[in-house]
mmCIF file of C-alpha atoms and ligand atoms in Angstrom:
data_model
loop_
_atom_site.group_PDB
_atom_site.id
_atom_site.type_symbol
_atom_site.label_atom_id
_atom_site.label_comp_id
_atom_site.label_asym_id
_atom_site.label_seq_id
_atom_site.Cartn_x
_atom_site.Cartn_y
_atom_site.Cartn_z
ATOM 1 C CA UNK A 1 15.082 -6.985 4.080
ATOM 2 C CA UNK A 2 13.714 -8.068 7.224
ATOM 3 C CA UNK A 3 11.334 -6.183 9.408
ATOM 4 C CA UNK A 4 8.105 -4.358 9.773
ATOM 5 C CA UNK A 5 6.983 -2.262 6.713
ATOM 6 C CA UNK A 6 4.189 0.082 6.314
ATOM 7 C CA UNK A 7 2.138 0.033 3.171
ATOM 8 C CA UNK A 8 2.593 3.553 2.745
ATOM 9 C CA UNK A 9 -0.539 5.859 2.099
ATOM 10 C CA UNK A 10 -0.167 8.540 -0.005
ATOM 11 C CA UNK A 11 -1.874 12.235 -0.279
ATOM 12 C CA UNK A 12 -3.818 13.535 -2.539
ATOM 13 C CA UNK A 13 -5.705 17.094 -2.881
ATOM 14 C CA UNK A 14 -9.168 16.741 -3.735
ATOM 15 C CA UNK A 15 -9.133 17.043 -7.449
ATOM 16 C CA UNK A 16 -6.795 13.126 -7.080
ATOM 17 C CA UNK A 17 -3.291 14.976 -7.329
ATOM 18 C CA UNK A 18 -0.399 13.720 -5.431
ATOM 19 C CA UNK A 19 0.475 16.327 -2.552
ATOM 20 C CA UNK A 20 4.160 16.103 -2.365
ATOM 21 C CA UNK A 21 4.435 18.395 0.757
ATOM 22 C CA UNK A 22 1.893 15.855 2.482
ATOM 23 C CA UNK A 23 3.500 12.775 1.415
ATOM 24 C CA UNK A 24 6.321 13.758 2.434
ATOM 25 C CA UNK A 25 5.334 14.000 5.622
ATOM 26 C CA UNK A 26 3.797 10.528 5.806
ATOM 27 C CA UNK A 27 7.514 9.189 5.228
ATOM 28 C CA UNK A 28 9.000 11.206 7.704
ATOM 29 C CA UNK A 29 6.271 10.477 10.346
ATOM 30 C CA UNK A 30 6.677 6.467 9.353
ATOM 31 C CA UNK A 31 10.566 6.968 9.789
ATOM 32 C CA UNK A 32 10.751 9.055 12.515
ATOM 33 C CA UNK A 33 7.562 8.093 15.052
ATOM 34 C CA UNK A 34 6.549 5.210 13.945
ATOM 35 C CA UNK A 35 10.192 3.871 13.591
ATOM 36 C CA UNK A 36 9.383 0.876 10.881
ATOM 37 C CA UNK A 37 12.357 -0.926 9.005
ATOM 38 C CA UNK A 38 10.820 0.103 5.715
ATOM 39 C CA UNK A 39 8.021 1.336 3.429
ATOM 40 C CA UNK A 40 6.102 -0.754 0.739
ATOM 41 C CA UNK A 41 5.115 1.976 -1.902
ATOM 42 C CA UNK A 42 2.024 2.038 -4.010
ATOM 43 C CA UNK A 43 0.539 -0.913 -2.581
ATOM 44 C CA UNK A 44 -3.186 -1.524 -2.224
ATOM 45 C CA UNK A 45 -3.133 1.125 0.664
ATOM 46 C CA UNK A 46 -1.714 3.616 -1.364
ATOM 47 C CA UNK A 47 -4.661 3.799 -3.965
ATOM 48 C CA UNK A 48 -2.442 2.591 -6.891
ATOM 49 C CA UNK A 49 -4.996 1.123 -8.327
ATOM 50 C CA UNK A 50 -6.860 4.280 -8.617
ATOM 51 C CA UNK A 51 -4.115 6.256 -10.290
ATOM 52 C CA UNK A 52 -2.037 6.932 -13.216
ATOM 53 C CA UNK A 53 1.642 5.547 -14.103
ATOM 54 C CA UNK A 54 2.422 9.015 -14.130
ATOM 55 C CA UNK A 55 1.501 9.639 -10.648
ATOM 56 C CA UNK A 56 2.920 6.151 -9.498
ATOM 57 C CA UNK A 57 6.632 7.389 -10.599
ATOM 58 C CA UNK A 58 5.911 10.793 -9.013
ATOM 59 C CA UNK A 59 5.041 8.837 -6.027
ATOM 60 C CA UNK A 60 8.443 6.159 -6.549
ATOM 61 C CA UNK A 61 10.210 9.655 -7.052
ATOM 62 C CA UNK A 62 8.738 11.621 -3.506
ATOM 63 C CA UNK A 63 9.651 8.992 -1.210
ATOM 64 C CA UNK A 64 12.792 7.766 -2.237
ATOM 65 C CA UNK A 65 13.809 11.453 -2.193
ATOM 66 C CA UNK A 66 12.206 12.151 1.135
ATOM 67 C CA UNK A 67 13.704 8.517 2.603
ATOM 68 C CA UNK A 68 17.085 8.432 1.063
ATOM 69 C CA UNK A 69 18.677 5.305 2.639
ATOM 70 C CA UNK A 70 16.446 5.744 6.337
ATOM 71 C CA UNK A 71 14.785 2.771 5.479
ATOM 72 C CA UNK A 72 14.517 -0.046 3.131
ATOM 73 C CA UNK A 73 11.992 1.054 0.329
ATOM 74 C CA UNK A 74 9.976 -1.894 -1.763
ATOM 75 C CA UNK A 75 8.514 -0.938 -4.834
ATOM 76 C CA UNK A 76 5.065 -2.423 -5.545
ATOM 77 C CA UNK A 77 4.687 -2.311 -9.816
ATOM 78 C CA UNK A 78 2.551 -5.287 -10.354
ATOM 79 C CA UNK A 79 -0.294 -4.023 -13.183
ATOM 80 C CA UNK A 80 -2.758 -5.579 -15.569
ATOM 81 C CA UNK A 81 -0.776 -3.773 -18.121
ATOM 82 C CA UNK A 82 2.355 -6.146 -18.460
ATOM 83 C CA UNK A 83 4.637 -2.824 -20.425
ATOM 84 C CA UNK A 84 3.677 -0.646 -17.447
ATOM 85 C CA UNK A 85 4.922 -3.349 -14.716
ATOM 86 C CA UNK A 86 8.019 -3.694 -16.678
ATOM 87 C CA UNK A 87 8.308 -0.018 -17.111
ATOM 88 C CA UNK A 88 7.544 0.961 -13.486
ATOM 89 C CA UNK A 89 9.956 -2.082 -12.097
ATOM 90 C CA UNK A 90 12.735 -0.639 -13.724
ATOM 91 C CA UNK A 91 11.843 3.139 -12.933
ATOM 92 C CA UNK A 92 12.070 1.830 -8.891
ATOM 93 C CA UNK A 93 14.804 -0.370 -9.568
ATOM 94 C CA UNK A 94 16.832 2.868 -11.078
ATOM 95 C CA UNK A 95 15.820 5.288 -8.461
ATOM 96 C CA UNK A 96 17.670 2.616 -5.935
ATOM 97 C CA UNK A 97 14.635 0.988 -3.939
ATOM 98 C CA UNK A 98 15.868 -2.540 -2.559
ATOM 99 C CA UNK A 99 13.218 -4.447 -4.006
ATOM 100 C CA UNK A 100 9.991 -5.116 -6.520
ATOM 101 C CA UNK A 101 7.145 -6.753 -5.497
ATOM 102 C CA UNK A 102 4.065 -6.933 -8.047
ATOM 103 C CA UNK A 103 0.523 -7.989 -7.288
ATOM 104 C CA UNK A 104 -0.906 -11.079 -8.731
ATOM 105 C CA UNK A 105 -2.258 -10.456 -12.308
ATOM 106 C CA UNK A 106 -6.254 -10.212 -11.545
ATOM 107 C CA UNK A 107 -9.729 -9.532 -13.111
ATOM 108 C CA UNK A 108 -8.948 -12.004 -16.235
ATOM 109 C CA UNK A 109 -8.436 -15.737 -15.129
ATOM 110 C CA UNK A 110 -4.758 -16.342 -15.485
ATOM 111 C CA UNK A 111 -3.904 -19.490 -15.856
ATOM 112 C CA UNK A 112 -0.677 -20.444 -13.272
ATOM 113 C CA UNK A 113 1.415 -20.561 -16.383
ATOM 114 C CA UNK A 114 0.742 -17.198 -17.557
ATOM 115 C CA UNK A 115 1.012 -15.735 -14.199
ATOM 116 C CA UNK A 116 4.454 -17.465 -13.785
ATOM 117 C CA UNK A 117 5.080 -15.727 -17.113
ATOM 118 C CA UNK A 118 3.938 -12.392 -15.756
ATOM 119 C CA UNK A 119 6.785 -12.431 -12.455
ATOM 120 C CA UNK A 120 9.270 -13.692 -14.981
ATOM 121 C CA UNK A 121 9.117 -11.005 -17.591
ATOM 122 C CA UNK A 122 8.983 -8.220 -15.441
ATOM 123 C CA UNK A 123 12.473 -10.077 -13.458
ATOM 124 C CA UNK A 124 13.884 -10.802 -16.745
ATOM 125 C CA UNK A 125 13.510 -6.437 -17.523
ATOM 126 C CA UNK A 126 15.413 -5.261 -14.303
ATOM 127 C CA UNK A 127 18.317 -6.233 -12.086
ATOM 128 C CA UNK A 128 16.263 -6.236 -8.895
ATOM 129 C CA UNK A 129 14.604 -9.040 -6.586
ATOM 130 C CA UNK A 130 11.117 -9.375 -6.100
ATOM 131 C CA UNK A 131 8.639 -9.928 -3.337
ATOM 132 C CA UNK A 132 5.216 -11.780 -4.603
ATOM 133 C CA UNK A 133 2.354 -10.130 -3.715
ATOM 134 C CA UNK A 134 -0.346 -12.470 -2.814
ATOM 135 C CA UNK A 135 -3.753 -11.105 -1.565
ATOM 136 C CA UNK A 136 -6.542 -13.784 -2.801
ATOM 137 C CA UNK A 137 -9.416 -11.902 -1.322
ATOM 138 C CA UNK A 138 -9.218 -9.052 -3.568
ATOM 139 C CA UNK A 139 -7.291 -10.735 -6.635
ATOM 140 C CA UNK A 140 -9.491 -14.012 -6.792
ATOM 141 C CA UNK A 141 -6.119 -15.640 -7.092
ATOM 142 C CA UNK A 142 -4.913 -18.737 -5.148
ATOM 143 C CA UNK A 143 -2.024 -19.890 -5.480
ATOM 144 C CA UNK A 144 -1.019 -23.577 -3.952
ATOM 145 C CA UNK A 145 2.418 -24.626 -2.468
ATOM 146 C CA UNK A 146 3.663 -26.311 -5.220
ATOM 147 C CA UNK A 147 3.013 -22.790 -7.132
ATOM 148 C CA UNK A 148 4.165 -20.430 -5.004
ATOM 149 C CA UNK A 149 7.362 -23.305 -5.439
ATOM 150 C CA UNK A 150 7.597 -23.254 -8.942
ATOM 151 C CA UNK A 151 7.507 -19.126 -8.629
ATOM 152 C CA UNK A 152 10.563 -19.470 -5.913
ATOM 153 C CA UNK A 153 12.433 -21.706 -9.052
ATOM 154 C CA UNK A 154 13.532 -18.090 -9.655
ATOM 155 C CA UNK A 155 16.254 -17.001 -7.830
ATOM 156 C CA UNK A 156 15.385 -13.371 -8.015
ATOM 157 C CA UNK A 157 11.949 -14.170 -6.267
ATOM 158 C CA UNK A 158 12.969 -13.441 -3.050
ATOM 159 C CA UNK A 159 9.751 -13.861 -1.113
ATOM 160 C CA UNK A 160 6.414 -13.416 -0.564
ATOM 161 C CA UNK A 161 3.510 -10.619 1.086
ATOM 162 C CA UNK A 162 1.426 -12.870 2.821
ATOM 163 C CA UNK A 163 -2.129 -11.477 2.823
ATOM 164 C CA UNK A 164 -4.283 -14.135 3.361
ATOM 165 C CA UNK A 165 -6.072 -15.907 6.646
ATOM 166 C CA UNK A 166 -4.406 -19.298 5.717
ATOM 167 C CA UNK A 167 -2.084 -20.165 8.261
ATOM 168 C CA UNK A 168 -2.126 -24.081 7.179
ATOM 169 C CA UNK A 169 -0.389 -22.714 3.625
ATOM 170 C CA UNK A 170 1.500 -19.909 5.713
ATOM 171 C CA UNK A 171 3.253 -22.758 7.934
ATOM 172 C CA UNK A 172 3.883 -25.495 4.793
ATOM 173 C CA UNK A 173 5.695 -22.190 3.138
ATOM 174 C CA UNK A 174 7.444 -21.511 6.108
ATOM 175 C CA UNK A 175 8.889 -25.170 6.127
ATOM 176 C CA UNK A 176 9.561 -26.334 2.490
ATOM 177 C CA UNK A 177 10.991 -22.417 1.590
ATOM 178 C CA UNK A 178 13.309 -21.317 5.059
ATOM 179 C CA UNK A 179 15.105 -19.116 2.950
ATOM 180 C CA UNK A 180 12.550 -17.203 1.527
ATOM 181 C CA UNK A 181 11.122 -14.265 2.702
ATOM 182 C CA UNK A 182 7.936 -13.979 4.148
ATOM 183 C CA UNK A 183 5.597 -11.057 5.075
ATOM 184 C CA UNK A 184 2.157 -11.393 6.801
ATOM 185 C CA UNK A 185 -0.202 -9.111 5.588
ATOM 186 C CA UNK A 186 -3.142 -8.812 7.992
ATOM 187 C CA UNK A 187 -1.742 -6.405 10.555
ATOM 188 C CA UNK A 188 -4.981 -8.296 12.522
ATOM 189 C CA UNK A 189 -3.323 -11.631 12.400
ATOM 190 C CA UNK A 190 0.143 -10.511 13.052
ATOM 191 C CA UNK A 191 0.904 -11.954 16.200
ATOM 192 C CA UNK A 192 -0.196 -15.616 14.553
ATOM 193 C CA UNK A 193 1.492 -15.583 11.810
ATOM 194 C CA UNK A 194 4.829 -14.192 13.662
ATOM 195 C CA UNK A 195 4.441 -17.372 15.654
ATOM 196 C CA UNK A 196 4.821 -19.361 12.609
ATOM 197 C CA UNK A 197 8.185 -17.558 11.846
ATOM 198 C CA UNK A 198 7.600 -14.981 9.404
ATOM 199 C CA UNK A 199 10.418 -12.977 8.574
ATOM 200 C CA UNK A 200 8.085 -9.186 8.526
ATOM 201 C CA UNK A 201 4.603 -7.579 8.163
ATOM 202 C CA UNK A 202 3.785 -5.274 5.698
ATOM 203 C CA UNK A 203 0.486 -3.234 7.135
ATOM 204 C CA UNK A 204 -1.847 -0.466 6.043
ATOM 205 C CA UNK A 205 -2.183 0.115 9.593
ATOM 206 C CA UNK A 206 1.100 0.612 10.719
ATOM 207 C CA UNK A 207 1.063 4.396 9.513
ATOM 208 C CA UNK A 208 -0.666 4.734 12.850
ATOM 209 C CA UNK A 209 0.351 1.618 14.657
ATOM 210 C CA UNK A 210 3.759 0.448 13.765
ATOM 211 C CA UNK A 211 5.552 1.092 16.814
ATOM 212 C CA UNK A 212 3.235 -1.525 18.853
ATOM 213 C CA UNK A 213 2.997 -3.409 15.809
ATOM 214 C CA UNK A 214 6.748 -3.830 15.795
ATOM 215 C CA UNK A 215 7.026 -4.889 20.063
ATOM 216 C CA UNK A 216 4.183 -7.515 18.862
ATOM 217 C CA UNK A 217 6.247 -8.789 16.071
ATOM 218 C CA UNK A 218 9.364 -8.495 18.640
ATOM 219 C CA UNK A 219 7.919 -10.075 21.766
ATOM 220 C CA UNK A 220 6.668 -13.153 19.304
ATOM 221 C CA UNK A 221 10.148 -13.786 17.762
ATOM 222 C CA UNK A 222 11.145 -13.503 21.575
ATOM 223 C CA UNK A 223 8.729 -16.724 22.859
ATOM 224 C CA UNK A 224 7.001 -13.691 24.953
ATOM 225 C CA UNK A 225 3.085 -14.765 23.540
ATOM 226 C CA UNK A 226 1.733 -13.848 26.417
ATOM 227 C CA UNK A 227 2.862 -10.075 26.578
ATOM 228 C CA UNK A 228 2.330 -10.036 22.780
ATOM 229 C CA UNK A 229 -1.312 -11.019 22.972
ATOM 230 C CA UNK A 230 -2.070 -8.917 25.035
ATOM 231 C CA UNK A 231 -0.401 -5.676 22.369
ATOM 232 C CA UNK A 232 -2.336 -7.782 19.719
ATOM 233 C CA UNK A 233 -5.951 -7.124 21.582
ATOM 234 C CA UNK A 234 -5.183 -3.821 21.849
ATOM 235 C CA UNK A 235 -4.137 -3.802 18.080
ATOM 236 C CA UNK A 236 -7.335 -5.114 17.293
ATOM 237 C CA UNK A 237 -9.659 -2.889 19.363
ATOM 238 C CA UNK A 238 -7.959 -0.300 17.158
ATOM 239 C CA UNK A 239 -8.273 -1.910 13.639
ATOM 240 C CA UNK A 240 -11.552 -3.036 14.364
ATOM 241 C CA UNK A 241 -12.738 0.620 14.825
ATOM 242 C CA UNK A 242 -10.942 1.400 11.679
ATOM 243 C CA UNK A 243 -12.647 -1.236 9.632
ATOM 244 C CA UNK A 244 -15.568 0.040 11.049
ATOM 245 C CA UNK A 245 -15.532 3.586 10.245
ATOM 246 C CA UNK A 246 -13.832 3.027 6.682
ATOM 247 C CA UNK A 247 -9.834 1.620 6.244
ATOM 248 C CA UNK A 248 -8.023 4.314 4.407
ATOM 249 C CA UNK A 249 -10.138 7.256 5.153
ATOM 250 C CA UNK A 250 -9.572 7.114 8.785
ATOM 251 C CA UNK A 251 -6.493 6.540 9.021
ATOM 252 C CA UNK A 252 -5.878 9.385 6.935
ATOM 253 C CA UNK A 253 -7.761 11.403 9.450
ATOM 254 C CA UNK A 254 -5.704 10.013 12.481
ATOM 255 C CA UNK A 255 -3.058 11.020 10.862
ATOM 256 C CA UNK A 256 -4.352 14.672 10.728
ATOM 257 C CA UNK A 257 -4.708 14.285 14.443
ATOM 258 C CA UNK A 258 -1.169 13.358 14.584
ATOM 259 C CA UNK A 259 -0.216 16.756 12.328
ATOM 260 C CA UNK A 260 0.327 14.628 9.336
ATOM 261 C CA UNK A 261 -1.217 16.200 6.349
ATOM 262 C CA UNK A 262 -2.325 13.029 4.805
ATOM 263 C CA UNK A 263 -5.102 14.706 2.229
ATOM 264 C CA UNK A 264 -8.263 12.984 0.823
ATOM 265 C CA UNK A 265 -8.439 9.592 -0.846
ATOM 266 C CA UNK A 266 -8.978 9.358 -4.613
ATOM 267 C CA UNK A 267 -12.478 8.845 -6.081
ATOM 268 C CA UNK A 268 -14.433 6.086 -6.203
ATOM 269 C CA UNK A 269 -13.271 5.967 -2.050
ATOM 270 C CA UNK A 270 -15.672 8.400 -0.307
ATOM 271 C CA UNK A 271 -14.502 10.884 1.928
ATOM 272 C CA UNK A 272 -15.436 10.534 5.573
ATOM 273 C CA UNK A 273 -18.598 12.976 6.759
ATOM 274 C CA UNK A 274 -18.594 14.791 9.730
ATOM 275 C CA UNK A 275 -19.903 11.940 11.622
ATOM 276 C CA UNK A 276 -17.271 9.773 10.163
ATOM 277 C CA UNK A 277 -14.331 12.876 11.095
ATOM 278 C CA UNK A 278 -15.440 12.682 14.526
ATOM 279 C CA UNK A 279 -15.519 8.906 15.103
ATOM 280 C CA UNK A 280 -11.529 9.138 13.804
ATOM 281 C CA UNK A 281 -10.870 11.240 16.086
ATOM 282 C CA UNK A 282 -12.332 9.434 18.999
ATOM 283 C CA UNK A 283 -10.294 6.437 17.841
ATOM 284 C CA UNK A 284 -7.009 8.294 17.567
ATOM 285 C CA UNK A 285 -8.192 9.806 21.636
ATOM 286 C CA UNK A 286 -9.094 5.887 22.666
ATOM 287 C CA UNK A 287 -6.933 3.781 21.239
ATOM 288 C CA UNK A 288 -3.690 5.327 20.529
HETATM 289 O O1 NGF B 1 -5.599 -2.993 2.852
HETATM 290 C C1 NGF B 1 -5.522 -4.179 2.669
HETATM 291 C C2 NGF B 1 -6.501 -4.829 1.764
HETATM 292 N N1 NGF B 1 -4.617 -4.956 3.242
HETATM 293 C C3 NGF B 1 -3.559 -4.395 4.062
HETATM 294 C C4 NGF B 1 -2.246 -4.787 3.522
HETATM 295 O O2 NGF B 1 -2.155 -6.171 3.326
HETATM 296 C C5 NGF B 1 -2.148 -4.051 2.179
HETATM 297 C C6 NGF B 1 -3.678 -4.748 5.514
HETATM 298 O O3 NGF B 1 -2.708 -4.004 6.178
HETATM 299 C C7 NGF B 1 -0.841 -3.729 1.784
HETATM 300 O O4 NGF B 1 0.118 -4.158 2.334
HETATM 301 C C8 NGF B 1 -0.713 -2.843 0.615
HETATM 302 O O5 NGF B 1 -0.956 -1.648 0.758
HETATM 303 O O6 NGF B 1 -0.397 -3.320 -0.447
HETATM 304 C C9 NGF B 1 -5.077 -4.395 6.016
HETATM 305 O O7 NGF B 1 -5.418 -3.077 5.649
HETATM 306 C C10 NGF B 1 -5.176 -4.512 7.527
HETATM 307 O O8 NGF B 1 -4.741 -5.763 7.931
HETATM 308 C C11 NGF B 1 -6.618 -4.269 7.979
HETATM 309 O O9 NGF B 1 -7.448 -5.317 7.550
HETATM 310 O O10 NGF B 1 -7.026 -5.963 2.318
#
């Protein structure tokens, strides 16, 4: 389960339905050009927040169809709605994908106990490991060592998605859990926390970065920082500009540019204007 994973995008037509055809082509394009070890799917960067459980298994269904066994597939089914995790882990876990991984519980204040009972009642439904997914910025949620300890307790917790700037926690992880897994998730930070030893990414970017994304992770585990810093600068000359114009929108349009039919983003996200279609396109000419 090691490797570079893209948090997959996923199209939609303007009304906010999934367009199989497109998605489709944003796994092959992943597999085939961008050559990652695996896809994390419906993850923040595929809008699963924004959609329906219906849609999610439609979504599950597409891409393990579309993959096969290419590539190892993750499953993200964490939800606010504690049935629908359960029901979506074991919907993934029967269509074959190699993991789980479920998002902190947010927007109420869990308490540590009841988010340790959240992981453990969605592990106890399925036979199928699980990945934590651990993004405080958006979820509010910090979790300590000892925590993110007491969550390892269970066997089937095989890891952790590492989205946070905290490379202090990142390396007391590293050292007190070496057989965990760990994946950073700031495709901006990649190169630092690959230093530390991580075992993957998992990256929004990737879709239209994850071959240099991949040589950075590669040169790293190789001692070769200074080759990798210098694929990390150009990394983040490119994510920079895509922060700038809008995260998800552009790189839905650079992957127009690249013949992917990656669709429109579902509402509340604003579509880019013409403006914003242009800048995407000067990224894809200037830094791809
Ligand atoms: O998009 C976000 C939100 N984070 C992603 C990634 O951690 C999300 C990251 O790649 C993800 O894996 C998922 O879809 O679940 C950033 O987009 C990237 O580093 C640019 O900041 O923060």
């Amino acid at each position: 389960m090691k490797g570079l994973y893209t948090a997959l995008m996923c199209s939609f037509d303007e009304k906010g339905n999934v367009n199989e055809k497109g998605l489709r082509e944003i796994v092959r394009y992943n597999i085939d050009v961008q050559q990652v070890d695996g896809l994390y799917v419906n993850g923040s960067t595929g809008e699963n927040f924004l959609i329906s459980k219906e849609q999610k298994k439609q979504i599950f269904d597409v891409v393990k169809n579309e993959a096969g066994d290419d590539v190892k597939l993750i499953a993200q089914v964490g939800a606010l709605n504690l049935d629908e995790a359960v029901e979506l882990a074991q919907y993934a876990t029967n269509l074959g994908y190699n993991a789980i991984s479920a998002v902190t519980p947010f927007y109420y204040k869990f308490d540590f106990d009841e988010i340790k009972d959240y992981y453990n009642t969605i592990l106890d439904s399925v036979d199928n490991d699980l990945i934590i997914y651990s993004i405080p910025a958006l979820t509010g949620v910090n979790m300590n060592l000892e925590q993110f300890g007491e969550l390892f307790e269970n066997e089937k917790v095989i890891g952790v998605k590492f989205t946070a700037p905290d490379f202090f926690l990142l390396e007391r992880i590293r050292h007190a859990y070496p057989d965990k897994l760990i994946y950073s998730g700031f495709d901006e930070m990649l190169l630092s926390a690959s230093v530390l030893n991580v075992d993957g990414a998992i990256g929004s970017t990737f879709n239209v970065n994850g071959r240099r994304a991949k040589q950075i992770f590669e040169l790293a585990q190789n001692g070769q920082i200074g080759e990798a810093r210098e694929l990390q600068k150009v990394t983040n000359d490119l994510i920079a500009a895509i922060l700038d114009n809008g995260l998800y929108p552009t790189i839905k349009e650079i992957l127009k540019v690249q013949g992917v039919d990656a669709g429109y983003c579902r509402k509340p996200m604003k579509a880019l204007d013409a403006a914003g279609v242009k800048q995407a396109k000067q990224i894809a000419e200037r830094h791809l």
